[in-house]
Amino acid sequence: MIRFAVTVSLVEQARGGPFVYWDDLAAAFHEAKELGYDAIEIFAPSATHVDRTELRQLIQDTGLQVAAVGTGAGMVVHQLHLCDADESRRNKAIGFISDIIEWGAEFNAPAIIGSMQGRFDKAEGKEASLRRLSDALKTLGKHAADRGVPLIYEPLNRYETNLFNKLADAAEFLKQEKIENVVLLADLFHMNIEESNLADAFRAAGKLTGHIHFVDSNRQAAGFGHLDFEPIVEALNEIGYDGYISAEAFPIPDPSATARQTIKRYRELFPR
């Protein structure tokens, strides 16, 4: 069964980004519970920022789970990424993500690598950066496997990375490089920019689809833009997707309205 999630950001430097809830983790949990969500996706500054005892209590009190944990603060706050030509900084990036993996795994939540994948520069070329990305994903995928969770890799649009922009290309890379325990995050906003057909992109990625950011064409709540969701739902049914669909959306007009609109659309598209 597809499960419903919503995002919360605790990273001050990311303020203004596409996250539904901000700052108050407890408030996000309680409102999400009231609205009928199954889980919260957490974007935190570091692996130590969230009090683990508090988080366990929130999970117990609400019955919600942690859908995933983001690593993007490594880039946003520290400018760390996996393709850095500087080995010491690259190792710091791997260490930052490893710590997030361990934190998330305590709550059965996989870590997401999005902006921390980095990009290649023309001086070095793409091939060298892809070798570094492959090595890092293999290391981090094993680290996640040892802790009982997958690792999630997110193709981004061309304005955010020049590595992989389409699901099929990223899926082929994982297969060719024999990268284990790594699945793909399909973000409908990025896909709307890069994919010629979103439903076919899901079919091409198939079982490697491990997490979905479910937003509309304008990165607002599903239903506030012009995406045609029905073919997407059909494709997800065809590939047997049963993971989380998570709202990583701008809180327009406000977080509560965005969360309410999203869960309304979730229920229309994925009736239980």
PDB file of C-alpha atoms in Angstrom:
ATOM      1  CA  MET A   1       0.000   0.000   0.000  1.00  0.00           C
ATOM      2  CA  ILE A   2       1.288   3.442  -0.931  1.00  0.00           C
ATOM      3  CA  ARG A   3       1.864   5.543   2.164  1.00  0.00           C
ATOM      4  CA  PHE A   4       1.394   9.302   2.541  1.00  0.00           C
ATOM      5  CA  ALA A   5       4.176  11.573   3.836  1.00  0.00           C
ATOM      6  CA  VAL A   6       4.841  15.277   4.220  1.00  0.00           C
ATOM      7  CA  THR A   7       8.109  17.190   4.630  1.00  0.00           C
ATOM      8  CA  VAL A   8       9.464  19.325   7.445  1.00  0.00           C
ATOM      9  CA  SER A   9      12.650  21.408   7.248  1.00  0.00           C
ATOM     10  CA  LEU A  10      14.697  22.322  10.307  1.00  0.00           C
ATOM     11  CA  VAL A  11      17.494  23.972   8.269  1.00  0.00           C
ATOM     12  CA  GLU A  12      17.493  27.742   8.610  1.00  0.00           C
ATOM     13  CA  GLN A  13      19.784  28.190   5.603  1.00  0.00           C
ATOM     14  CA  ALA A  14      17.207  26.457   3.402  1.00  0.00           C
ATOM     15  CA  ARG A  15      14.375  28.785   4.370  1.00  0.00           C
ATOM     16  CA  GLY A  16      12.214  29.568   1.374  1.00  0.00           C
ATOM     17  CA  GLY A  17      12.752  26.103  -0.077  1.00  0.00           C
ATOM     18  CA  PRO A  18      10.054  23.581  -1.038  1.00  0.00           C
ATOM     19  CA  PHE A  19       9.185  22.133   2.353  1.00  0.00           C
ATOM     20  CA  VAL A  20       5.648  22.095   3.730  1.00  0.00           C
ATOM     21  CA  TYR A  21       6.421  22.491   7.428  1.00  0.00           C
ATOM     22  CA  TRP A  22       9.205  24.480   9.068  1.00  0.00           C
ATOM     23  CA  ASP A  23      11.026  24.646  12.402  1.00  0.00           C
ATOM     24  CA  ASP A  24       8.637  22.866  14.767  1.00  0.00           C
ATOM     25  CA  LEU A  25       8.984  19.096  14.417  1.00  0.00           C
ATOM     26  CA  ALA A  26       6.419  18.305  17.105  1.00  0.00           C
ATOM     27  CA  ALA A  27       3.795  20.583  15.544  1.00  0.00           C
ATOM     28  CA  ALA A  28       4.416  18.995  12.143  1.00  0.00           C
ATOM     29  CA  PHE A  29       3.942  15.512  13.557  1.00  0.00           C
ATOM     30  CA  HIS A  30       0.710  16.396  15.337  1.00  0.00           C
ATOM     31  CA  GLU A  31      -0.914  18.242  12.438  1.00  0.00           C
ATOM     32  CA  ALA A  32       0.130  15.514  10.002  1.00  0.00           C
ATOM     33  CA  LYS A  33      -1.451  12.964  12.299  1.00  0.00           C
ATOM     34  CA  GLU A  34      -4.662  14.998  12.488  1.00  0.00           C
ATOM     35  CA  LEU A  35      -4.832  15.256   8.682  1.00  0.00           C
ATOM     36  CA  GLY A  36      -4.283  11.553   8.122  1.00  0.00           C
ATOM     37  CA  TYR A  37      -0.681  11.284   6.970  1.00  0.00           C
ATOM     38  CA  ASP A  38       1.344   8.144   7.622  1.00  0.00           C
ATOM     39  CA  ALA A  39       4.785   9.686   8.017  1.00  0.00           C
ATOM     40  CA  ILE A  40       7.046  12.727   8.185  1.00  0.00           C
ATOM     41  CA  GLU A  41      10.117  13.272   6.004  1.00  0.00           C
ATOM     42  CA  ILE A  42      12.752  15.241   7.922  1.00  0.00           C
ATOM     43  CA  PHE A  43      15.334  17.667   6.516  1.00  0.00           C
ATOM     44  CA  ALA A  44      17.711  18.418   9.400  1.00  0.00           C
ATOM     45  CA  PRO A  45      20.984  20.380   9.709  1.00  0.00           C
ATOM     46  CA  SER A  46      22.892  17.331  10.955  1.00  0.00           C
ATOM     47  CA  ALA A  47      22.527  13.844  12.381  1.00  0.00           C
ATOM     48  CA  THR A  48      22.670  15.225  15.918  1.00  0.00           C
ATOM     49  CA  HIS A  49      20.218  18.108  15.548  1.00  0.00           C
ATOM     50  CA  VAL A  50      17.044  16.188  16.404  1.00  0.00           C
ATOM     51  CA  ASP A  51      16.778  14.804  19.917  1.00  0.00           C
ATOM     52  CA  ARG A  52      16.328  11.058  19.446  1.00  0.00           C
ATOM     53  CA  THR A  53      14.305  10.621  22.622  1.00  0.00           C
ATOM     54  CA  GLU A  54      11.910  13.378  21.529  1.00  0.00           C
ATOM     55  CA  LEU A  55      11.570  11.827  18.086  1.00  0.00           C
ATOM     56  CA  ARG A  56      10.802   8.387  19.513  1.00  0.00           C
ATOM     57  CA  GLN A  57       8.156   9.962  21.726  1.00  0.00           C
ATOM     58  CA  LEU A  58       6.571  11.772  18.759  1.00  0.00           C
ATOM     59  CA  ILE A  59       6.438   8.511  16.830  1.00  0.00           C
ATOM     60  CA  GLN A  60       4.850   6.765  19.793  1.00  0.00           C
ATOM     61  CA  ASP A  61       2.344   9.544  20.475  1.00  0.00           C
ATOM     62  CA  THR A  62       1.178   9.970  16.871  1.00  0.00           C
ATOM     63  CA  GLY A  63       1.712   6.542  15.351  1.00  0.00           C
ATOM     64  CA  LEU A  64       3.460   8.217  12.407  1.00  0.00           C
ATOM     65  CA  GLN A  65       6.737   6.946  10.982  1.00  0.00           C
ATOM     66  CA  VAL A  66       9.777   8.720   9.557  1.00  0.00           C
ATOM     67  CA  ALA A  67       9.554   8.246   5.794  1.00  0.00           C
ATOM     68  CA  ALA A  68      13.092   9.427   5.015  1.00  0.00           C
ATOM     69  CA  VAL A  69      15.793  11.836   6.158  1.00  0.00           C
ATOM     70  CA  GLY A  70      17.481  14.390   3.912  1.00  0.00           C
ATOM     71  CA  THR A  71      21.190  15.044   3.580  1.00  0.00           C
ATOM     72  CA  GLY A  72      20.962  18.340   1.684  1.00  0.00           C
ATOM     73  CA  ALA A  73      22.233  20.420   4.592  1.00  0.00           C
ATOM     74  CA  GLY A  74      25.667  19.038   3.780  1.00  0.00           C
ATOM     75  CA  MET A  75      25.558  21.116   0.604  1.00  0.00           C
ATOM     76  CA  VAL A  76      23.390  24.004   1.769  1.00  0.00           C
ATOM     77  CA  VAL A  77      25.297  24.624   5.009  1.00  0.00           C
ATOM     78  CA  HIS A  78      28.774  23.177   4.373  1.00  0.00           C
ATOM     79  CA  GLN A  79      29.080  23.083   0.551  1.00  0.00           C
ATOM     80  CA  LEU A  80      30.030  19.403   0.671  1.00  0.00           C
ATOM     81  CA  HIS A  81      29.350  17.048  -2.222  1.00  0.00           C
ATOM     82  CA  LEU A  82      30.360  13.624  -3.499  1.00  0.00           C
ATOM     83  CA  CYS A  83      32.048  14.772  -6.720  1.00  0.00           C
ATOM     84  CA  ASP A  84      34.466  17.208  -5.103  1.00  0.00           C
ATOM     85  CA  ALA A  85      37.960  16.893  -6.600  1.00  0.00           C
ATOM     86  CA  ASP A  86      39.408  17.569  -3.151  1.00  0.00           C
ATOM     87  CA  GLU A  87      39.633  14.160  -1.493  1.00  0.00           C
ATOM     88  CA  SER A  88      39.470  15.520   2.063  1.00  0.00           C
ATOM     89  CA  ARG A  89      36.277  17.451   1.352  1.00  0.00           C
ATOM     90  CA  ARG A  90      34.830  14.471  -0.504  1.00  0.00           C
ATOM     91  CA  ASN A  91      35.513  12.292   2.528  1.00  0.00           C
ATOM     92  CA  LYS A  92      33.817  14.872   4.732  1.00  0.00           C
ATOM     93  CA  ALA A  93      30.763  14.651   2.457  1.00  0.00           C
ATOM     94  CA  ILE A  94      30.744  10.861   2.755  1.00  0.00           C
ATOM     95  CA  GLY A  95      31.104  11.170   6.520  1.00  0.00           C
ATOM     96  CA  PHE A  96      28.229  13.645   6.761  1.00  0.00           C
ATOM     97  CA  ILE A  97      25.945  11.339   4.781  1.00  0.00           C
ATOM     98  CA  SER A  98      27.095   8.287   6.752  1.00  0.00           C
ATOM     99  CA  ASP A  99      26.066   9.994   9.987  1.00  0.00           C
ATOM    100  CA  ILE A 100      22.646  10.839   8.524  1.00  0.00           C
ATOM    101  CA  ILE A 101      22.251   7.211   7.395  1.00  0.00           C
ATOM    102  CA  GLU A 102      22.952   5.983  10.919  1.00  0.00           C
ATOM    103  CA  TRP A 103      20.529   8.464  12.469  1.00  0.00           C
ATOM    104  CA  GLY A 104      17.753   7.619  10.038  1.00  0.00           C
ATOM    105  CA  ALA A 105      18.325   3.893  10.398  1.00  0.00           C
ATOM    106  CA  GLU A 106      17.494   4.135  14.104  1.00  0.00           C
ATOM    107  CA  PHE A 107      13.961   4.960  12.926  1.00  0.00           C
ATOM    108  CA  ASN A 108      13.937   2.636   9.894  1.00  0.00           C
ATOM    109  CA  ALA A 109      14.219   5.682   7.622  1.00  0.00           C
ATOM    110  CA  PRO A 110      16.469   5.785   4.541  1.00  0.00           C
ATOM    111  CA  ALA A 111      18.656   8.777   3.732  1.00  0.00           C
ATOM    112  CA  ILE A 112      18.205  10.799   0.540  1.00  0.00           C
ATOM    113  CA  ILE A 113      21.131  12.053  -1.552  1.00  0.00           C
ATOM    114  CA  GLY A 114      19.983  14.961  -3.694  1.00  0.00           C
ATOM    115  CA  SER A 115      22.031  18.144  -3.823  1.00  0.00           C
ATOM    116  CA  MET A 116      25.012  16.443  -2.152  1.00  0.00           C
ATOM    117  CA  GLN A 117      25.634  14.437  -5.328  1.00  0.00           C
ATOM    118  CA  GLY A 118      27.237  17.632  -6.671  1.00  0.00           C
ATOM    119  CA  ARG A 119      28.090  18.296 -10.310  1.00  0.00           C
ATOM    120  CA  PHE A 120      31.082  18.052 -12.604  1.00  0.00           C
ATOM    121  CA  ASP A 121      33.127  20.986 -13.837  1.00  0.00           C
ATOM    122  CA  LYS A 122      34.372  21.272 -17.406  1.00  0.00           C
ATOM    123  CA  ALA A 123      38.020  21.296 -16.377  1.00  0.00           C
ATOM    124  CA  GLU A 124      37.789  17.791 -14.972  1.00  0.00           C
ATOM    125  CA  GLY A 125      35.058  16.380 -17.161  1.00  0.00           C
ATOM    126  CA  LYS A 126      32.087  14.202 -16.409  1.00  0.00           C
ATOM    127  CA  GLU A 127      33.833  10.834 -16.391  1.00  0.00           C
ATOM    128  CA  ALA A 128      35.974  11.614 -13.346  1.00  0.00           C
ATOM    129  CA  SER A 129      32.982  12.908 -11.417  1.00  0.00           C
ATOM    130  CA  LEU A 130      30.909   9.841 -12.262  1.00  0.00           C
ATOM    131  CA  ARG A 131      33.703   7.594 -10.989  1.00  0.00           C
ATOM    132  CA  ARG A 132      33.654   9.482  -7.703  1.00  0.00           C
ATOM    133  CA  LEU A 133      29.861   9.322  -7.543  1.00  0.00           C
ATOM    134  CA  SER A 134      29.899   5.583  -8.217  1.00  0.00           C
ATOM    135  CA  ASP A 135      32.533   4.934  -5.550  1.00  0.00           C
ATOM    136  CA  ALA A 136      30.663   7.039  -3.012  1.00  0.00           C
ATOM    137  CA  LEU A 137      27.291   5.421  -3.707  1.00  0.00           C
ATOM    138  CA  LYS A 138      28.824   1.948  -3.384  1.00  0.00           C
ATOM    139  CA  THR A 139      30.396   2.872  -0.041  1.00  0.00           C
ATOM    140  CA  LEU A 140      27.268   4.574   1.277  1.00  0.00           C
ATOM    141  CA  GLY A 141      24.930   1.904  -0.105  1.00  0.00           C
ATOM    142  CA  LYS A 142      26.832  -0.752   1.824  1.00  0.00           C
ATOM    143  CA  HIS A 143      26.848   1.445   4.932  1.00  0.00           C
ATOM    144  CA  ALA A 144      23.057   1.723   4.689  1.00  0.00           C
ATOM    145  CA  ALA A 145      22.657  -2.013   4.029  1.00  0.00           C
ATOM    146  CA  ASP A 146      24.684  -2.819   7.141  1.00  0.00           C
ATOM    147  CA  ARG A 147      22.110  -0.791   9.077  1.00  0.00           C
ATOM    148  CA  GLY A 148      19.087  -2.372   7.442  1.00  0.00           C
ATOM    149  CA  VAL A 149      17.891   0.477   5.214  1.00  0.00           C
ATOM    150  CA  PRO A 150      18.241   1.367   1.526  1.00  0.00           C
ATOM    151  CA  LEU A 151      19.935   4.522   0.286  1.00  0.00           C
ATOM    152  CA  ILE A 152      17.957   6.878  -1.950  1.00  0.00           C
ATOM    153  CA  TYR A 153      19.539   8.737  -4.878  1.00  0.00           C
ATOM    154  CA  GLU A 154      17.644  11.595  -6.510  1.00  0.00           C
ATOM    155  CA  PRO A 155      18.131  12.734 -10.125  1.00  0.00           C
ATOM    156  CA  LEU A 156      17.694  16.511 -10.234  1.00  0.00           C
ATOM    157  CA  ASN A 157      16.824  18.910 -13.017  1.00  0.00           C
ATOM    158  CA  ARG A 158      19.503  20.433 -15.261  1.00  0.00           C
ATOM    159  CA  TYR A 159      19.632  23.658 -13.247  1.00  0.00           C
ATOM    160  CA  GLU A 160      20.689  21.788 -10.102  1.00  0.00           C
ATOM    161  CA  THR A 161      23.041  19.106 -11.407  1.00  0.00           C
ATOM    162  CA  ASN A 162      24.689  18.064 -14.649  1.00  0.00           C
ATOM    163  CA  LEU A 163      25.102  14.431 -13.584  1.00  0.00           C
ATOM    164  CA  PHE A 164      21.739  12.664 -13.986  1.00  0.00           C
ATOM    165  CA  ASN A 165      18.505  14.451 -14.828  1.00  0.00           C
ATOM    166  CA  LYS A 166      16.306  11.545 -15.950  1.00  0.00           C
ATOM    167  CA  LEU A 167      15.180   8.445 -14.079  1.00  0.00           C
ATOM    168  CA  ALA A 168      16.114   6.006 -16.841  1.00  0.00           C
ATOM    169  CA  ASP A 169      19.670   7.358 -17.110  1.00  0.00           C
ATOM    170  CA  ALA A 170      20.164   7.160 -13.344  1.00  0.00           C
ATOM    171  CA  ALA A 171      18.719   3.648 -13.260  1.00  0.00           C
ATOM    172  CA  GLU A 172      21.077   2.524 -16.031  1.00  0.00           C
ATOM    173  CA  PHE A 173      24.027   4.012 -14.133  1.00  0.00           C
ATOM    174  CA  LEU A 174      23.134   2.079 -10.975  1.00  0.00           C
ATOM    175  CA  LYS A 175      22.852  -1.129 -12.977  1.00  0.00           C
ATOM    176  CA  GLN A 176      26.018  -0.681 -15.043  1.00  0.00           C
ATOM    177  CA  GLU A 177      28.089   0.249 -12.007  1.00  0.00           C
ATOM    178  CA  LYS A 178      26.593  -2.621  -9.989  1.00  0.00           C
ATOM    179  CA  ILE A 179      25.677  -0.220  -7.188  1.00  0.00           C
ATOM    180  CA  GLU A 180      23.744  -2.200  -4.617  1.00  0.00           C
ATOM    181  CA  ASN A 181      21.127  -1.142  -2.070  1.00  0.00           C
ATOM    182  CA  VAL A 182      20.534   2.191  -3.802  1.00  0.00           C
ATOM    183  CA  VAL A 183      17.102   3.144  -5.152  1.00  0.00           C
ATOM    184  CA  LEU A 184      15.829   6.243  -6.932  1.00  0.00           C
ATOM    185  CA  LEU A 185      13.829   9.180  -5.713  1.00  0.00           C
ATOM    186  CA  ALA A 186      11.424  10.343  -8.412  1.00  0.00           C
ATOM    187  CA  ASP A 187      10.538  13.992  -7.850  1.00  0.00           C
ATOM    188  CA  LEU A 188       7.630  15.093 -10.035  1.00  0.00           C
ATOM    189  CA  PHE A 189       8.874  18.686 -10.119  1.00  0.00           C
ATOM    190  CA  HIS A 190      12.258  17.709 -11.551  1.00  0.00           C
ATOM    191  CA  MET A 191      10.616  15.136 -13.824  1.00  0.00           C
ATOM    192  CA  ASN A 192       8.209  17.739 -15.205  1.00  0.00           C
ATOM    193  CA  ILE A 193      11.241  19.677 -16.438  1.00  0.00           C
ATOM    194  CA  GLU A 194      13.282  16.771 -17.783  1.00  0.00           C
ATOM    195  CA  GLU A 195      11.036  13.861 -18.781  1.00  0.00           C
ATOM    196  CA  SER A 196       9.065  13.819 -22.024  1.00  0.00           C
ATOM    197  CA  ASN A 197       6.527  11.449 -20.436  1.00  0.00           C
ATOM    198  CA  LEU A 198       6.374  11.074 -16.666  1.00  0.00           C
ATOM    199  CA  ALA A 199       4.417   7.826 -16.676  1.00  0.00           C
ATOM    200  CA  ASP A 200       6.868   6.182 -19.090  1.00  0.00           C
ATOM    201  CA  ALA A 201       9.773   7.386 -16.946  1.00  0.00           C
ATOM    202  CA  PHE A 202       8.344   5.442 -14.014  1.00  0.00           C
ATOM    203  CA  ARG A 203       7.917   2.383 -16.204  1.00  0.00           C
ATOM    204  CA  ALA A 204      11.553   2.658 -17.320  1.00  0.00           C
ATOM    205  CA  ALA A 205      12.845   2.919 -13.757  1.00  0.00           C
ATOM    206  CA  GLY A 206      10.544   0.136 -12.571  1.00  0.00           C
ATOM    207  CA  LYS A 207      11.460  -1.466  -9.253  1.00  0.00           C
ATOM    208  CA  LEU A 208      14.365   0.946  -8.763  1.00  0.00           C
ATOM    209  CA  THR A 209      11.771   3.602  -7.895  1.00  0.00           C
ATOM    210  CA  GLY A 210      12.122   3.771  -4.123  1.00  0.00           C
ATOM    211  CA  HIS A 211      10.621   7.100  -3.034  1.00  0.00           C
ATOM    212  CA  ILE A 212       8.500   9.817  -4.651  1.00  0.00           C
ATOM    213  CA  HIS A 213       8.242  13.553  -4.087  1.00  0.00           C
ATOM    214  CA  PHE A 214       4.658  14.130  -5.129  1.00  0.00           C
ATOM    215  CA  VAL A 215       4.106  17.766  -6.110  1.00  0.00           C
ATOM    216  CA  ASP A 216       2.571  19.693  -8.958  1.00  0.00           C
ATOM    217  CA  SER A 217       4.203  21.328 -11.979  1.00  0.00           C
ATOM    218  CA  ASN A 218       4.839  24.575 -10.086  1.00  0.00           C
ATOM    219  CA  ARG A 219       6.207  22.800  -6.981  1.00  0.00           C
ATOM    220  CA  GLN A 220       3.060  23.581  -5.073  1.00  0.00           C
ATOM    221  CA  ALA A 221       0.680  21.031  -3.586  1.00  0.00           C
ATOM    222  CA  ALA A 222      -0.714  18.422  -5.965  1.00  0.00           C
ATOM    223  CA  GLY A 223      -3.783  19.978  -7.574  1.00  0.00           C
ATOM    224  CA  PHE A 224      -2.430  23.538  -7.508  1.00  0.00           C
ATOM    225  CA  GLY A 225      -0.651  23.206 -10.884  1.00  0.00           C
ATOM    226  CA  HIS A 226      -1.298  21.551 -14.223  1.00  0.00           C
ATOM    227  CA  LEU A 227       0.149  18.025 -13.966  1.00  0.00           C
ATOM    228  CA  ASP A 228      -2.042  15.170 -15.154  1.00  0.00           C
ATOM    229  CA  PHE A 229      -1.702  12.703 -12.302  1.00  0.00           C
ATOM    230  CA  GLU A 230      -3.884   9.865 -13.548  1.00  0.00           C
ATOM    231  CA  PRO A 231      -1.302   8.440 -16.017  1.00  0.00           C
ATOM    232  CA  ILE A 232       1.314   8.636 -13.265  1.00  0.00           C
ATOM    233  CA  VAL A 233      -0.912   6.671 -10.888  1.00  0.00           C
ATOM    234  CA  GLU A 234      -1.528   4.092 -13.620  1.00  0.00           C
ATOM    235  CA  ALA A 235       2.208   3.659 -14.148  1.00  0.00           C
ATOM    236  CA  LEU A 236       2.852   3.323 -10.412  1.00  0.00           C
ATOM    237  CA  ASN A 237       0.231   0.594 -10.252  1.00  0.00           C
ATOM    238  CA  GLU A 238       1.877  -1.165 -13.193  1.00  0.00           C
ATOM    239  CA  ILE A 239       5.306  -1.250 -11.555  1.00  0.00           C
ATOM    240  CA  GLY A 240       3.829  -2.276  -8.203  1.00  0.00           C
ATOM    241  CA  TYR A 241       5.079   0.757  -6.326  1.00  0.00           C
ATOM    242  CA  ASP A 242       4.233   0.543  -2.618  1.00  0.00           C
ATOM    243  CA  GLY A 243       6.540   3.088  -0.994  1.00  0.00           C
ATOM    244  CA  TYR A 244       5.993   6.636   0.211  1.00  0.00           C
ATOM    245  CA  ILE A 245       4.652   9.564  -1.764  1.00  0.00           C
ATOM    246  CA  SER A 246       5.925  12.632   0.032  1.00  0.00           C
ATOM    247  CA  ALA A 247       4.947  16.284  -0.347  1.00  0.00           C
ATOM    248  CA  GLU A 248       8.089  18.338  -0.913  1.00  0.00           C
ATOM    249  CA  ALA A 249       6.210  21.470  -1.872  1.00  0.00           C
ATOM    250  CA  PHE A 250       6.242  25.209  -1.284  1.00  0.00           C
ATOM    251  CA  PRO A 251       3.918  26.117   1.599  1.00  0.00           C
ATOM    252  CA  ILE A 252       1.664  28.306  -0.538  1.00  0.00           C
ATOM    253  CA  PRO A 253      -0.496  29.906   0.757  1.00  0.00           C
ATOM    254  CA  ASP A 254       0.676  28.402   4.068  1.00  0.00           C
ATOM    255  CA  PRO A 255       1.825  25.047   5.508  1.00  0.00           C
ATOM    256  CA  SER A 256      -1.581  23.928   6.761  1.00  0.00           C
ATOM    257  CA  ALA A 257      -3.344  24.705   3.483  1.00  0.00           C
ATOM    258  CA  THR A 258      -0.617  22.928   1.537  1.00  0.00           C
ATOM    259  CA  ALA A 259      -0.783  19.863   3.775  1.00  0.00           C
ATOM    260  CA  ARG A 260      -4.601  19.763   3.544  1.00  0.00           C
ATOM    261  CA  GLN A 261      -4.655  20.092  -0.237  1.00  0.00           C
ATOM    262  CA  THR A 262      -1.994  17.400  -0.597  1.00  0.00           C
ATOM    263  CA  ILE A 263      -3.741  14.806   1.555  1.00  0.00           C
ATOM    264  CA  LYS A 264      -7.003  15.554  -0.248  1.00  0.00           C
ATOM    265  CA  ARG A 265      -5.354  14.840  -3.604  1.00  0.00           C
ATOM    266  CA  TYR A 266      -3.564  11.769  -2.236  1.00  0.00           C
ATOM    267  CA  ARG A 267      -6.896  10.283  -1.184  1.00  0.00           C
ATOM    268  CA  GLU A 268      -8.487  11.017  -4.543  1.00  0.00           C
ATOM    269  CA  LEU A 269      -5.651   9.377  -6.454  1.00  0.00           C
ATOM    270  CA  PHE A 270      -4.838   6.521  -4.070  1.00  0.00           C
ATOM    271  CA  PRO A 271      -8.107   5.546  -2.362  1.00  0.00           C
ATOM    272  CA  ARG A 272      -7.832   3.079   0.510  1.00  0.00           C
TER     273      ARG A 272
END
